[in-house]
Coordinates of C-alpha atoms in Angstrom, one line a residue:
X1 CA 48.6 70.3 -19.2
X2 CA 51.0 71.3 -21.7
X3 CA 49.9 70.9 -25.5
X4 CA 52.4 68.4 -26.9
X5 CA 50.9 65.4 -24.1
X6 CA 47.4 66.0 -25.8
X7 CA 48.2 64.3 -29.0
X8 CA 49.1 61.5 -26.3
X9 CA 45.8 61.0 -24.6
X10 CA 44.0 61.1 -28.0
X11 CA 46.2 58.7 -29.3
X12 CA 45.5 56.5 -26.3
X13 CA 41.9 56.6 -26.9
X14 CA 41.8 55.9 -30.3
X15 CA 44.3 53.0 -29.7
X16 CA 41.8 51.4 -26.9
X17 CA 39.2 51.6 -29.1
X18 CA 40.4 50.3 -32.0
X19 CA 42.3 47.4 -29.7
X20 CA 39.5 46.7 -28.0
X21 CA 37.5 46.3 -31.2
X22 CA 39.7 43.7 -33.0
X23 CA 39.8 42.0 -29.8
X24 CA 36.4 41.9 -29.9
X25 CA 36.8 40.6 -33.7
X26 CA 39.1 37.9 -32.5
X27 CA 36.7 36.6 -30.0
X28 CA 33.8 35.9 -32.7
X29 CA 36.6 34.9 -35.2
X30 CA 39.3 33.0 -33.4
X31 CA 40.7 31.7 -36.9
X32 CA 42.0 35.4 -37.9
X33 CA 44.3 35.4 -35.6
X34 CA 46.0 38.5 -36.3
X35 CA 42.8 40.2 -35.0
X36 CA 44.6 39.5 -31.6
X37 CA 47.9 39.8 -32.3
X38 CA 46.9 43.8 -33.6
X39 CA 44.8 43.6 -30.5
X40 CA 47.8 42.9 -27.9
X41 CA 49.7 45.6 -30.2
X42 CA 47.6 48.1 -29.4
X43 CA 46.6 47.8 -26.4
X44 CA 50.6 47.9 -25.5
X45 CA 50.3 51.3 -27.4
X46 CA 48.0 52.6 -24.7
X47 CA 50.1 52.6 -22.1
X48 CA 53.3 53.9 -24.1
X49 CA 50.7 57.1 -24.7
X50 CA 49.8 57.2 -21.1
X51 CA 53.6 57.2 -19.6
X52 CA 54.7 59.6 -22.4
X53 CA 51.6 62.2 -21.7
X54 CA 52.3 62.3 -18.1
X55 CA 55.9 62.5 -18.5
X56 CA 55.5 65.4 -20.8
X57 CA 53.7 67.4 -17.6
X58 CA 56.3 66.1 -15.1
X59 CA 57.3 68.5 -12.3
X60 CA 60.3 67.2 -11.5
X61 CA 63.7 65.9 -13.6
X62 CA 63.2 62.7 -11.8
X63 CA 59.3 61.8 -12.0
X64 CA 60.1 62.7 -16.1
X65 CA 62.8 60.0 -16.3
X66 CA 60.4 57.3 -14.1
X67 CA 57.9 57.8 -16.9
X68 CA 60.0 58.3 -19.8
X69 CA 61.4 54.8 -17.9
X70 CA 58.4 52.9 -18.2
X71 CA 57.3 54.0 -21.6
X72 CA 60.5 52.9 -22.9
X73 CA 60.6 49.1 -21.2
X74 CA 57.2 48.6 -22.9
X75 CA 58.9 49.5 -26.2
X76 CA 60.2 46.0 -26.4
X77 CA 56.6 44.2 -25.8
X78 CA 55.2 46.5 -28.5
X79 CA 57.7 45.6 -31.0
X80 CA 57.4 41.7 -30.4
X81 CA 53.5 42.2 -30.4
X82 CA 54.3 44.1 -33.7
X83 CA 56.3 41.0 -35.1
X84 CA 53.7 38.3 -34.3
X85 CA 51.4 40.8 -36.6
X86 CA 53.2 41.6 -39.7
X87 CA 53.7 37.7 -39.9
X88 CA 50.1 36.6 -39.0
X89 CA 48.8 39.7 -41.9
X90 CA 51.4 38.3 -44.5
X91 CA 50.1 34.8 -43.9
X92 CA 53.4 33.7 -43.1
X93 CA 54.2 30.6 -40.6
X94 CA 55.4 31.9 -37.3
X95 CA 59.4 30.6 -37.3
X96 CA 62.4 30.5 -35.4
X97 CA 63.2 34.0 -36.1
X98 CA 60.3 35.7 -35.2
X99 CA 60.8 33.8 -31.6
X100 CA 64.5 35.3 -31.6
X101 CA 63.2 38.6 -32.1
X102 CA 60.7 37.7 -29.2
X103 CA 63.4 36.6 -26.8
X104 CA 65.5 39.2 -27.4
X105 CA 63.2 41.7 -26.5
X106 CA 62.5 40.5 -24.0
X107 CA 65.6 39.9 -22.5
X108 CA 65.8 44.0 -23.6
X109 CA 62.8 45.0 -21.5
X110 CA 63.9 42.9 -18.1
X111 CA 67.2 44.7 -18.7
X112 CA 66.0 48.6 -19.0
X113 CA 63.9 47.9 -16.3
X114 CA 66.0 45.9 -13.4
X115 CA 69.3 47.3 -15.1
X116 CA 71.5 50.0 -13.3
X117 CA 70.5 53.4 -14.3
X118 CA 74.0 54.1 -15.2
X119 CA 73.3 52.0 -18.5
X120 CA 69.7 52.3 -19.0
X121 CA 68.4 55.8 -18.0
X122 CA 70.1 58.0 -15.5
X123 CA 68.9 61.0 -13.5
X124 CA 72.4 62.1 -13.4
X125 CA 73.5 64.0 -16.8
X126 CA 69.8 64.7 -17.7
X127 CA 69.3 68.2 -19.3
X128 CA 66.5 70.4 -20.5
X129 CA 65.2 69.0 -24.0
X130 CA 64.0 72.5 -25.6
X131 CA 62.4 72.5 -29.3
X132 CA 62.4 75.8 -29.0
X133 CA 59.9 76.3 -32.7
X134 CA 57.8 74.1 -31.0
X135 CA 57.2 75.5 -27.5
X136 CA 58.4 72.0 -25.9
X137 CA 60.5 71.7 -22.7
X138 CA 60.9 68.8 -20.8
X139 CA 64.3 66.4 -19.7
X140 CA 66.0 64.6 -21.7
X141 CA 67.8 61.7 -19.5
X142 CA 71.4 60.0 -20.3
X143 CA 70.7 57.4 -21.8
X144 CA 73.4 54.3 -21.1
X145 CA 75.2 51.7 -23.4
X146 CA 72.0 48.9 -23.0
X147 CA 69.2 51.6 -24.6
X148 CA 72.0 52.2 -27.2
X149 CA 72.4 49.1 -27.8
X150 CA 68.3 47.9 -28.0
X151 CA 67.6 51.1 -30.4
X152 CA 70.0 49.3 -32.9
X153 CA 68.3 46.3 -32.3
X154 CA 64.9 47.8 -32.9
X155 CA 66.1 49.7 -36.2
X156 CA 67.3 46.0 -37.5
X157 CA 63.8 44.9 -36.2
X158 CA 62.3 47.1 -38.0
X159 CA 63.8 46.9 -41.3
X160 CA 63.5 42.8 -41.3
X161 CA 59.4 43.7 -40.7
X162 CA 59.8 45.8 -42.9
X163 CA 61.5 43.8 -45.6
X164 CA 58.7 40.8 -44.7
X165 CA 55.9 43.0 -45.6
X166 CA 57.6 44.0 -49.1
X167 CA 58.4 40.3 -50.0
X168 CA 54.6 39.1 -49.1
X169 CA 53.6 42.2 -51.2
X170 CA 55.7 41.0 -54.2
X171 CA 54.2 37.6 -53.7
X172 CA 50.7 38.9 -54.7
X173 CA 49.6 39.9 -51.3
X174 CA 48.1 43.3 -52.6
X175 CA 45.8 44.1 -49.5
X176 CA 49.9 44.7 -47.7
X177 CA 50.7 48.0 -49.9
X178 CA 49.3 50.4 -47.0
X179 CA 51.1 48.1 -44.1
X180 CA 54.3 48.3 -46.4
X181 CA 53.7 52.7 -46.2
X182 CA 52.9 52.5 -42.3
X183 CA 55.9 50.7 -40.9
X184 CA 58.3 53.0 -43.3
X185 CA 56.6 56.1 -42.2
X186 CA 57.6 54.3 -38.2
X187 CA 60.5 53.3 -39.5
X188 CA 61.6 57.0 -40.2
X189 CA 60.2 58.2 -37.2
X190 CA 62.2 55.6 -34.9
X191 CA 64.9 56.5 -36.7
X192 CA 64.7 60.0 -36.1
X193 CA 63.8 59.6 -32.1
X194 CA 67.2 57.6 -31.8
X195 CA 69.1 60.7 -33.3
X196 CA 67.5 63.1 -31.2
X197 CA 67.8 60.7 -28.2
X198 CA 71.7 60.5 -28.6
X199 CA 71.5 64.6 -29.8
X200 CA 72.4 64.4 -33.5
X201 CA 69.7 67.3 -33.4
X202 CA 67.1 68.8 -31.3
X203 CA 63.3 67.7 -32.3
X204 CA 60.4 66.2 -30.2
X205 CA 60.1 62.5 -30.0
X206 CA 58.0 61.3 -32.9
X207 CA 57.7 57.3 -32.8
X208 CA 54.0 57.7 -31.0
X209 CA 53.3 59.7 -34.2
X210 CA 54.6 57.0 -36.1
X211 CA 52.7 54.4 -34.6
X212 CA 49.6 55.8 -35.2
X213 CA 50.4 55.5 -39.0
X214 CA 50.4 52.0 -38.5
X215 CA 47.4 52.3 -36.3
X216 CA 45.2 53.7 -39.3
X217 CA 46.9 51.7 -41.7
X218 CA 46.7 48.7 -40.3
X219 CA 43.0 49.3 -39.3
X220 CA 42.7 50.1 -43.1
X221 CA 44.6 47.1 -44.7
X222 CA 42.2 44.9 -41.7
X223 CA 39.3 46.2 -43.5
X224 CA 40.9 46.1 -47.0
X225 CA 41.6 42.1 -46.3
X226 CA 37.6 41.9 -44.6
X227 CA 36.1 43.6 -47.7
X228 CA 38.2 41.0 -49.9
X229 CA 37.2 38.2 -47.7
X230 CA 33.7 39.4 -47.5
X231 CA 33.8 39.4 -51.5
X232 CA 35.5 36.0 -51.2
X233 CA 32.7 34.6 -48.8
X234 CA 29.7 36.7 -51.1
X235 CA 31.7 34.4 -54.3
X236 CA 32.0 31.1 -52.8
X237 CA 28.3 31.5 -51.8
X238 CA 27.6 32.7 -55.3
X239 CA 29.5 29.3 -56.3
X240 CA 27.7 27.0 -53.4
X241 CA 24.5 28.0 -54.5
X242 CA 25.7 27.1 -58.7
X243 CA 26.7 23.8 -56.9
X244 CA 23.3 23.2 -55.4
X245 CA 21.9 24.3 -58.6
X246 CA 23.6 21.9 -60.5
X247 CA 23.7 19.2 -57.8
X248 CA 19.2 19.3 -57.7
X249 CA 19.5 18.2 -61.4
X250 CA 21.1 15.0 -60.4
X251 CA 19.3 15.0 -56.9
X252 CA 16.2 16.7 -57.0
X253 CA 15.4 18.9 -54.2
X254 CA 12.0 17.5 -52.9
X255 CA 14.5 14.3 -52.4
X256 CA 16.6 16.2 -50.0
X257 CA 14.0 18.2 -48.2
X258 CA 11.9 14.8 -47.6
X259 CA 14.8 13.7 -45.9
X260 CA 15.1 16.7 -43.8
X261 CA 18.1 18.1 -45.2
X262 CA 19.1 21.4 -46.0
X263 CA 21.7 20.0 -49.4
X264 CA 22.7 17.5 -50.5
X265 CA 26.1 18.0 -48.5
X266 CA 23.9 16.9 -45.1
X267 CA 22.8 13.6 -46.9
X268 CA 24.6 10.7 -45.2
X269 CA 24.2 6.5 -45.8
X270 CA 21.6 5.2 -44.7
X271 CA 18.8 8.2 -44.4
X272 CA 15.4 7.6 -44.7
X273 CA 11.8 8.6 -44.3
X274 CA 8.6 6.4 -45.3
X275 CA 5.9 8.3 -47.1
X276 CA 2.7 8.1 -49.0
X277 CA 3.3 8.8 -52.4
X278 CA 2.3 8.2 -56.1
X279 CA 4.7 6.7 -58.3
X280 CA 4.8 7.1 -61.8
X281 CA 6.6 5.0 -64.9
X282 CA 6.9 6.3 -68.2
X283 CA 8.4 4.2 -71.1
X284 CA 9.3 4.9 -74.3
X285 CA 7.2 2.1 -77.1
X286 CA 10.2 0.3 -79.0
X287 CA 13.0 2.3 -78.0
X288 CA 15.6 -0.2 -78.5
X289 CA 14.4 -1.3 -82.2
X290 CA 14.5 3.1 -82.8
X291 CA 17.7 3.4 -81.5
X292 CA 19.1 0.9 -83.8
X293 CA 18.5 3.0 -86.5
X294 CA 20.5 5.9 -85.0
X295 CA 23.6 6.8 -83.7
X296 CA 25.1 7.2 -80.3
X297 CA 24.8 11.3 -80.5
X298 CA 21.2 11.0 -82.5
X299 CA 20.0 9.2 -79.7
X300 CA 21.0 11.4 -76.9
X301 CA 19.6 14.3 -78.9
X302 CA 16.2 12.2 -79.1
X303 CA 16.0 11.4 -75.4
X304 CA 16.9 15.3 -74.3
X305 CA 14.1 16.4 -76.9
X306 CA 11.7 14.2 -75.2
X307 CA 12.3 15.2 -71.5
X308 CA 12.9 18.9 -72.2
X309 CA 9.1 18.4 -73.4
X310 CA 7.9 15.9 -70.8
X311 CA 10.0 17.1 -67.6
X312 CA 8.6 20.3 -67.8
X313 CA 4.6 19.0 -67.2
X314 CA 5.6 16.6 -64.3
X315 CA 6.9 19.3 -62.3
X316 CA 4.1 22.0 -63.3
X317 CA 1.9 18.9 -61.8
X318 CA 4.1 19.2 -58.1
X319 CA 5.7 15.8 -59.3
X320 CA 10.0 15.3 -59.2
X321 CA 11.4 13.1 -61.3
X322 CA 13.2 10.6 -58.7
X323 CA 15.7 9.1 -62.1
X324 CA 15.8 8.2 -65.4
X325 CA 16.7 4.5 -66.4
X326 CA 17.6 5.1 -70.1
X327 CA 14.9 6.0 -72.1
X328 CA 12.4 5.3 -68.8
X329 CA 11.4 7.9 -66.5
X330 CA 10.6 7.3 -62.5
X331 CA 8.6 10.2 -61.2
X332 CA 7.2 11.0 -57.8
X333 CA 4.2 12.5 -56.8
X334 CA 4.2 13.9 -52.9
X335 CA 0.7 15.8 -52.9
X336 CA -2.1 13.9 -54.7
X337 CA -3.1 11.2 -57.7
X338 CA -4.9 13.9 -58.7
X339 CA -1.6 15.4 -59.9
X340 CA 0.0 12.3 -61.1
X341 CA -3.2 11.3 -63.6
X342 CA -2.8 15.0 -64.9
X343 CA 0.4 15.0 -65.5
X344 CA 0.1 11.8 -67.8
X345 CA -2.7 13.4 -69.5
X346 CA -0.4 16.1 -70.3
X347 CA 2.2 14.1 -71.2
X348 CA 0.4 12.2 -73.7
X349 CA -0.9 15.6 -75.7
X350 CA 2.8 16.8 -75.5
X351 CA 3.3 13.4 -77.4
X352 CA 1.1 14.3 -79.7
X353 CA 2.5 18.1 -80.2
X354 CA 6.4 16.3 -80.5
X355 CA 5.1 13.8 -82.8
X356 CA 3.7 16.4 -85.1
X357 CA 7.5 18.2 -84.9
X358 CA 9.2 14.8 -85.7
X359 CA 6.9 14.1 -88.9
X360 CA 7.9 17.3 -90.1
X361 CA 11.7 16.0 -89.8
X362 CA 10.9 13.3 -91.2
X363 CA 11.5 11.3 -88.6
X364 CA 8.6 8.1 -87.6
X365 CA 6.3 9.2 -84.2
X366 CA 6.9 7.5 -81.2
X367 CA 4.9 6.5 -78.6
X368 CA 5.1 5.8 -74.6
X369 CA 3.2 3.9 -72.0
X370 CA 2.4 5.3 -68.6
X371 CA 1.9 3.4 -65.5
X372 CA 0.6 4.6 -61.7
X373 CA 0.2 3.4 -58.8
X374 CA -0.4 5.1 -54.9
X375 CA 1.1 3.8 -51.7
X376 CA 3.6 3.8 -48.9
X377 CA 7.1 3.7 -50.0
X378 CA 10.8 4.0 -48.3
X379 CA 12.7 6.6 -49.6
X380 CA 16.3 7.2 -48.8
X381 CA 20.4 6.6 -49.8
X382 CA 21.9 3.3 -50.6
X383 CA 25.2 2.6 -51.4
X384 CA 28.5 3.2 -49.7
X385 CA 30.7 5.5 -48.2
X386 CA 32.4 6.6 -51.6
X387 CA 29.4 6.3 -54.1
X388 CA 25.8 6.8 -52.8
X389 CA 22.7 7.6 -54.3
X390 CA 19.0 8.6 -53.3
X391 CA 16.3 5.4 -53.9
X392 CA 12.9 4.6 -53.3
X393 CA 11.9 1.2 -52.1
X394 CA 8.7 -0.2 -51.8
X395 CA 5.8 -2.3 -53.0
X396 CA 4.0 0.5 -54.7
X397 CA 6.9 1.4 -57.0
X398 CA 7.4 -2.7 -58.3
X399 CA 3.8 -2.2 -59.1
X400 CA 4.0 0.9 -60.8
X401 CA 6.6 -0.3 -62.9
X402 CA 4.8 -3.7 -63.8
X403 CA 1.5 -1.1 -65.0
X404 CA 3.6 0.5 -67.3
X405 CA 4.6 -3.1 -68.5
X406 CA 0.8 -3.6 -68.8
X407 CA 0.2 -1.0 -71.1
X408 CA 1.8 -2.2 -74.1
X409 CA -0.4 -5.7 -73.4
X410 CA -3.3 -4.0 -73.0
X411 CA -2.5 -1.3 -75.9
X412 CA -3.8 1.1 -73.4
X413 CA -1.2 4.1 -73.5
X414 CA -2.2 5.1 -69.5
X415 CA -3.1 2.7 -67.2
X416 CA -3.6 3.5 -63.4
X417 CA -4.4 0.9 -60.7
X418 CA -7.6 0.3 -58.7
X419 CA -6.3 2.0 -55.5
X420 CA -5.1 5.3 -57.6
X421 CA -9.1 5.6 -59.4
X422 CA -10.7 5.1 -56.2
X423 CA -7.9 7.9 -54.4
X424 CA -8.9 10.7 -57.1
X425 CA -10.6 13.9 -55.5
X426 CA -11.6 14.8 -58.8
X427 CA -13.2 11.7 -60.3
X428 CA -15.2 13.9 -62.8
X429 CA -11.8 15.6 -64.3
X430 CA -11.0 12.1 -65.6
X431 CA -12.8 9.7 -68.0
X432 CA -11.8 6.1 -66.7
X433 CA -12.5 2.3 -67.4
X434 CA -11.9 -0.8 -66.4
X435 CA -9.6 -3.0 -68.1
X436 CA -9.9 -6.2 -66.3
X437 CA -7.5 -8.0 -64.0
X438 CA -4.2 -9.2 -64.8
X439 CA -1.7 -11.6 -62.6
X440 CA 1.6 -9.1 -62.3
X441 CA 5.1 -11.3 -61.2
X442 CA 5.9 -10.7 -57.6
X443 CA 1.6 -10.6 -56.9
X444 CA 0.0 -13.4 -56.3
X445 CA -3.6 -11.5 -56.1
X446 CA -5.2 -10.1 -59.3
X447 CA -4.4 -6.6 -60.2
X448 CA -6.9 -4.3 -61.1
X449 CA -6.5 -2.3 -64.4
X450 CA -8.3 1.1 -64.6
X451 CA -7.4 3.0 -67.9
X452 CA -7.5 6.8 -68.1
X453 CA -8.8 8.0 -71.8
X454 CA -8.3 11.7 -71.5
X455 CA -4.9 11.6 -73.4
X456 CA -6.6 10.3 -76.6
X457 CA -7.7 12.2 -79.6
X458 CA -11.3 13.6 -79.5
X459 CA -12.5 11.4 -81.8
X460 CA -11.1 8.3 -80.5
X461 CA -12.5 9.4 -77.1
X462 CA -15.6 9.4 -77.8
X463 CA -15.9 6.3 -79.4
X464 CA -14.3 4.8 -76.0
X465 CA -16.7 6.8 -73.7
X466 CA -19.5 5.5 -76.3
X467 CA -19.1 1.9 -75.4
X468 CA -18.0 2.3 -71.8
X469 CA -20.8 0.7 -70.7
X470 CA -20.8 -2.1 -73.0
X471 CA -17.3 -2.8 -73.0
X472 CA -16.8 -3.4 -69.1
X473 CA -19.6 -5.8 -69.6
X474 CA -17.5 -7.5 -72.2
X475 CA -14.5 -7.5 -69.6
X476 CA -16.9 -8.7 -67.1
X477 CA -17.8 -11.8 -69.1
X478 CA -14.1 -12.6 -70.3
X479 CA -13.7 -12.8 -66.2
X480 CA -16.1 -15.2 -66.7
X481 CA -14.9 -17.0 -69.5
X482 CA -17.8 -16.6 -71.4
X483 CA -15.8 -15.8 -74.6
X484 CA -18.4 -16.3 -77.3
X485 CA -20.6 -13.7 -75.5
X486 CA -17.7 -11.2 -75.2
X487 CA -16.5 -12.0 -78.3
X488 CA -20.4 -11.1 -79.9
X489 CA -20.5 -7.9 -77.4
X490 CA -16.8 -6.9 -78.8
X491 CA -17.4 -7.0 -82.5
X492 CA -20.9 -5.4 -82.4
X493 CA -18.8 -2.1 -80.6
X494 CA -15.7 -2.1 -82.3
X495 CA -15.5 0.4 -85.2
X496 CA -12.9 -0.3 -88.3
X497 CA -12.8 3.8 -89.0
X498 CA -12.0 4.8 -85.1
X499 CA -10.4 2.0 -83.5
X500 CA -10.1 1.3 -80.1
X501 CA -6.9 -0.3 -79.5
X502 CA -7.8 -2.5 -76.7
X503 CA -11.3 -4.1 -78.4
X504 CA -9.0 -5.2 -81.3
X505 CA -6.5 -7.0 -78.7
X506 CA -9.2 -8.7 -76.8
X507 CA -10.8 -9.7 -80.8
X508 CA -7.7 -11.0 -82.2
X509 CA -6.6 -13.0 -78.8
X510 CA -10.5 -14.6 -78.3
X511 CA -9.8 -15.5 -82.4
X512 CA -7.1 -16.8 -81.0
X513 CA -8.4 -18.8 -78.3

């Protein structure tokens, strides 16, 4: 084998591989589409290097120009595979020119390879091609008036792909700078092989070397544009997951994963799931008489004080706050009572820890109420197909809401129901007592009232937990409309220094009475 068809055969295996390889590419990724367009392009490649390598250790004139033949007619496929690349890489829409240039090679190739020797490639004429620097011998055919015409066509060809790639380049398409370098250095090299093929001067044939510029360059602006798309892809999932971020502080994430969701993009009308949960109201005591007194920006400044402080302890609890409704709070709590009662408890001494910063302001304390109830609710979307939100709907949440209600009646700042105290796994964590029954709109059975006391100062506390006893007996016998007697039992455990907020309401409404 003579040294100058070596370069050949490597060529040919690096242009397998690498054709192979974005073919490969293509097949997982069928939307990058010049994958198999550079694919097709080299892959033509291979078999120019195999015809030119065996025609370089032809024995004979004539096996030389049947190679040198065959290499040539797949010229014109390589430079239309070539075309359909530089356009799909620039991101430009395939058009009517790019199918000229198609055509016309084609028509090119069908005529070098059924057209008379006489004007393609003839046996007759053909001479010894010597570089003699070089060490290279082999023929040299006479070449007729239809390859002298298609190597103009391919130098036009060349410059138009050539102008293409500089224009998308211009238009910001940086990633095209080595692409731009690759199809000059070809471009020089074709232009040369036409010179040497009509004898301007004697010099190997150099447009396989050429090629493989674009070969590496291309592979390199391929993995230039899949490093900026990977970067692309690593920033848009940078940005998806500051959307999901942002999106759980409208729609909290327990929300979604109840519903089996993955984000809140996979949320559709109508989904549901029905679980056992407790339900939580909060309310702020008097809101709309304080926010008389203050303007539209003092009041959101107010609220957002109040959650950051109260937000914060529901979800240490394994609570989600489902929604606000103005200065109200709906939270859920998936796991236990346990966690809901605690979390009130908590609330109640952040209260007390915010009140202490607002006297300093010199701004009046506030207070809140807290109602809970357990049960089985319905949580999913409402709405419709351009505005949608996530809601729970049951029983257990109207009750909920109506205990919170029942806490500024009873003067009780927590108030749980019946089902919730007897739920608690931890009944000793919590000091409790029973407030009585109440009728509640939408019930048409009594409603048990169980208060929790742990949210109170010490002192007052211990004044309730004093009287427990006595006290529930006095609730017992105002169930029995025995007011005198309750009345009697009320007074002789109701202390003027520490009072107990609910003894004074059940005094002044049996003076009342």
């Amino acid at each position: 084998m003579v040294w100058y068809a070596v370069p050949s055969i490597v060529f040919a295996g690096i242009c397998l591989y690498v054709g192979l390889y974005h073919l490969w590419i293509y097949l997982k990724r069928s939307n990058e589409i010049e994958n198999l367009s550079f694919a097709v392009t080299t892959l033509l490649m291979v078999l120019y290097y195999i015809f030119a390598s065996i025609m370089y250790n032809s024995k004979s004139v004539e096996d030389a120009i049947f190679w040198m033949h065959l290499s040539y007619v797949i010229i014109p496929l390589f430079a239309s595979g070539l075309t359909f690349f530089i356009y799909h890489l620039s991101e430009r829409k395939v058009g009517i020119a790019v199918y000229i240039i198609t055509s016309l090679n084609i028509i090119f190739g069908l005529a070098l390879w059924f057209g008379s020797p006489q004007y393609t490639l003839s046996v007759e004429g053909a001479v010894p091609f010597h570089v003699d620097w070089l060490g290279i011998i082999y023929y040299d055919p006479k070449m007729g008036f239809i390859m002298d015409m298609y190597f103009g066509f391919l130098f036009v060809s060349i410059c138009y792909l050539a102008y293409i790639l500089i224009s998308a380049f211009k238009e910001g398409k940086k990633y095209l700078l080595p692409a731009v370098f690759s199809i000059l250095i070809y471009f020089v090299t074709a232009v040369s092989d036409m010179l040497v093929s009509q004898k301007v001067y004697e010099l190997m044939y150099l447009m396989e070397f050429g090629f493989m510029a674009i070969i590496l360059n291309m592979a390199y602006t391929l993995l230039n544009k899949f490093v900026a798309l990977y970067a692309k892809v690593e920033q848009q999932t940078k940005h998806q997951v500051e959307l999901n971020t942002a999106f759980r502080r409208f729609v909290p994430h327990e929300f979604i994963s109840f519903l089996n969701k993955e984000s809140i993009i996979d949320l559709e009308l109508g989904d549901q799931v029905e679980k056992k949960m407790t339900v939580m109201f909060s309310d702020i005591r008097n809101f709309t008489t304080l926010s008389e007194s203050m303007s539209a920006e003092e009041n959101f400044n107010f609220l957002n004080s109040y959650l950051q402080r109260v937000g914060p302890v529901i979800r240490k609890n394994s609570g989600f706050i489902d929604k606000y409704i103005g200065d109200a709070i709906m939270a859920l709590f998936p796991e236990s009572v346990d966690n809901a009662v605690s979390a009130a408890v908590e609330m109640r001494k952040a209260l007390f820890e915010y009140n202490i910063h607002r006297t300093k302001g010199g701004y009046e304390p506030i207070d809140v109420g807290i109602g809970i109830h357990t049960g089985t609710l319905m949580l999913g979307t409402i709405g419709e197909s351009q505005r949608m939100e996530g809601t729970v709907i049951s029983d257990a949440v109207n009750l909920a809401a109506r205990l919170e209600k029942a806490t500024k009646a009873m003067r009780a700042p927590v108030i749980i129901s019946k089902e919730c105290a007897e739920a608690l796994q931890n009944k000793d964590a919590f000091d409790l007592r029973f407030l009585g029954k109440i009728k509640v709109k939408g019930k048409k059975s009594l409603i048990s009232l169980v208060e929790v006391m742990n949210g109170d100062s010490d002192e007052l506390l211990n004044e309730k937990m004093k009287n427990k006893d006595s006290f529930e007996e006095a609730i017992a016998l105002l169930s029995g409309s025995k007011m005198e007697e309750a009345g009697k039992l009320l007074n002789s455990i109701y202390n003027p220094k520490i009072p107990d907020p609910v003894v004074k309401m059940h005094l002044d409404k049996i003076a009342t009475l």
